[in-house]
mmCIF file of C-alpha atoms in Angstrom:
data_model
loop_
_atom_site.group_PDB
_atom_site.id
_atom_site.type_symbol
_atom_site.label_atom_id
_atom_site.label_comp_id
_atom_site.label_asym_id
_atom_site.label_seq_id
_atom_site.Cartn_x
_atom_site.Cartn_y
_atom_site.Cartn_z
ATOM 1 C CA LYS J 90 10.191 -12.287 -9.109
ATOM 2 C CA THR J 91 9.872 -8.579 -8.081
ATOM 3 C CA VAL J 92 5.592 -7.669 -7.948
ATOM 4 C CA VAL J 93 5.234 -3.790 -7.766
ATOM 5 C CA VAL J 94 1.962 -2.980 -6.176
ATOM 6 C CA LEU J 95 0.321 0.825 -7.346
ATOM 7 C CA GLY J 96 -2.063 2.266 -4.326
ATOM 8 C CA SER J 97 -2.807 1.289 -0.468
ATOM 9 C CA GLY J 98 -6.733 0.464 -1.294
ATOM 10 C CA TRP J 99 -8.880 -2.523 -0.976
ATOM 11 C CA ALA J 100 -7.309 -4.726 -3.877
ATOM 12 C CA SER J 101 -3.634 -3.761 -2.388
ATOM 13 C CA HIS J 102 -4.359 -4.392 1.183
ATOM 14 C CA ALA J 103 -5.733 -8.111 0.250
ATOM 15 C CA LEU J 104 -2.745 -9.005 -1.352
ATOM 16 C CA ILE J 105 -0.500 -7.526 1.018
ATOM 17 C CA LYS J 106 -1.898 -9.641 3.773
ATOM 18 C CA ALA J 107 -2.127 -12.744 1.662
ATOM 19 C CA ALA J 108 1.216 -12.532 -0.653
ATOM 20 C CA ASP J 109 4.010 -14.906 0.327
ATOM 21 C CA THR J 110 6.597 -12.781 0.727
ATOM 22 C CA TYR J 111 9.132 -15.602 0.557
ATOM 23 C CA SER J 112 8.639 -16.577 -2.988
ATOM 24 C CA MET J 113 8.385 -12.882 -4.391
ATOM 25 C CA ASN J 114 9.895 -9.359 -3.748
ATOM 26 C CA LEU J 115 6.404 -6.733 -2.817
ATOM 27 C CA ILE J 116 6.848 -3.383 -3.591
ATOM 28 C CA VAL J 117 3.933 -0.727 -2.911
ATOM 29 C CA VAL J 118 4.389 2.586 -3.972
ATOM 30 C CA SER J 119 1.447 4.619 -2.831
ATOM 31 C CA PRO J 120 1.001 8.783 -1.931
ATOM 32 C CA VAL J 121 -0.133 7.471 1.591
ATOM 33 C CA ASN J 122 1.258 4.892 4.034
ATOM 34 C CA HIS J 123 -2.097 3.607 5.359
ATOM 35 C CA PHE J 124 -5.190 1.191 4.517
ATOM 36 C CA VAL J 125 -8.570 3.014 5.704
ATOM 37 C CA PHE J 126 -11.636 0.852 6.232
ATOM 38 C CA THR J 127 -13.981 3.062 4.395
ATOM 39 C CA PRO J 128 -17.312 1.547 5.885
ATOM 40 C CA MET J 129 -16.126 2.875 9.358
ATOM 41 C CA LEU J 130 -15.645 6.832 8.110
ATOM 42 C CA ALA J 131 -19.307 7.568 9.060
ATOM 43 C CA SER J 132 -18.911 6.192 12.987
ATOM 44 C CA ALA J 133 -15.573 7.683 13.121
ATOM 45 C CA ALA J 134 -17.111 10.700 12.110
ATOM 46 C CA VAL J 135 -19.897 11.055 14.868
ATOM 47 C CA GLY J 136 -16.904 9.650 17.375
ATOM 48 C CA SER J 137 -18.614 6.179 18.074
ATOM 49 C CA VAL J 138 -15.276 4.815 16.766
ATOM 50 C CA GLU J 139 -11.813 6.057 17.298
ATOM 51 C CA HIS J 140 -10.179 6.558 13.198
ATOM 52 C CA THR J 141 -7.150 4.121 14.721
ATOM 53 C CA SER J 142 -9.167 1.317 14.582
ATOM 54 C CA MET J 143 -10.093 1.651 11.129
ATOM 55 C CA THR J 144 -6.651 2.179 9.519
ATOM 56 C CA GLU J 145 -3.557 0.230 9.120
ATOM 57 C CA ALA J 146 -0.373 1.005 8.205
ATOM 58 C CA VAL J 147 1.051 -0.799 4.787
ATOM 59 C CA ARG J 148 4.125 -1.965 6.821
ATOM 60 C CA ALA J 149 2.218 -3.240 9.334
ATOM 61 C CA SER J 150 0.292 -5.506 7.345
ATOM 62 C CA ASN J 151 3.146 -7.523 6.279
ATOM 63 C CA PRO J 152 6.533 -6.452 7.899
ATOM 64 C CA MET J 153 8.436 -8.255 4.871
ATOM 65 C CA VAL J 154 7.035 -5.224 2.339
ATOM 66 C CA GLU J 155 8.868 -2.299 0.792
ATOM 67 C CA TYR J 156 7.111 0.670 1.167
ATOM 68 C CA LEU J 157 7.487 3.473 -1.193
ATOM 69 C CA GLU J 158 5.806 6.886 -0.465
ATOM 70 C CA GLY J 159 4.807 8.067 -4.119
ATOM 71 C CA LYS J 160 3.291 8.403 -7.260
ATOM 72 C CA ALA J 161 3.789 5.907 -10.379
ATOM 73 C CA THR J 162 4.183 8.551 -13.253
ATOM 74 C CA ASP J 163 5.214 5.915 -15.890
ATOM 75 C CA ILE J 164 5.079 2.270 -16.540
ATOM 76 C CA ASP J 165 6.935 0.726 -19.185
ATOM 77 C CA VAL J 166 5.534 -2.852 -19.347
ATOM 78 C CA GLU J 167 7.455 -4.253 -21.578
ATOM 79 C CA GLY J 168 10.658 -2.459 -20.373
ATOM 80 C CA LYS J 169 9.128 -4.205 -17.136
ATOM 81 C CA LYS J 170 10.133 -0.914 -15.371
ATOM 82 C CA VAL J 171 8.049 1.608 -13.332
ATOM 83 C CA THR J 172 8.819 5.266 -12.778
ATOM 84 C CA VAL J 173 7.963 6.874 -8.871
ATOM 85 C CA GLN J 174 7.885 10.371 -8.240
ATOM 86 C CA LEU J 175 8.920 10.175 -4.503
ATOM 87 C CA ASN J 176 7.270 12.432 -2.263
ATOM 88 C CA SER J 177 9.022 15.130 -0.770
ATOM 89 C CA LEU J 178 10.012 15.126 2.666
#
């Protein structure tokens, strides 16, 4: 069973942390490779919190997750396929 997650926001981050990756293949597709804890942005802007303490890399959240840096350009629900445009290096 394969689950494709689009994006690396709040819901994605929660699923990545809690998912049983032994019973499913989890693939995350997102143009950014990290999650940002947005309530701390104001504190980072004034320097009371380091930006590194409010971000977490997708791969660090769950090393068993496959990550593709790009964006979904098409979703075929019936065919169970997602077309992804990868970011260029």
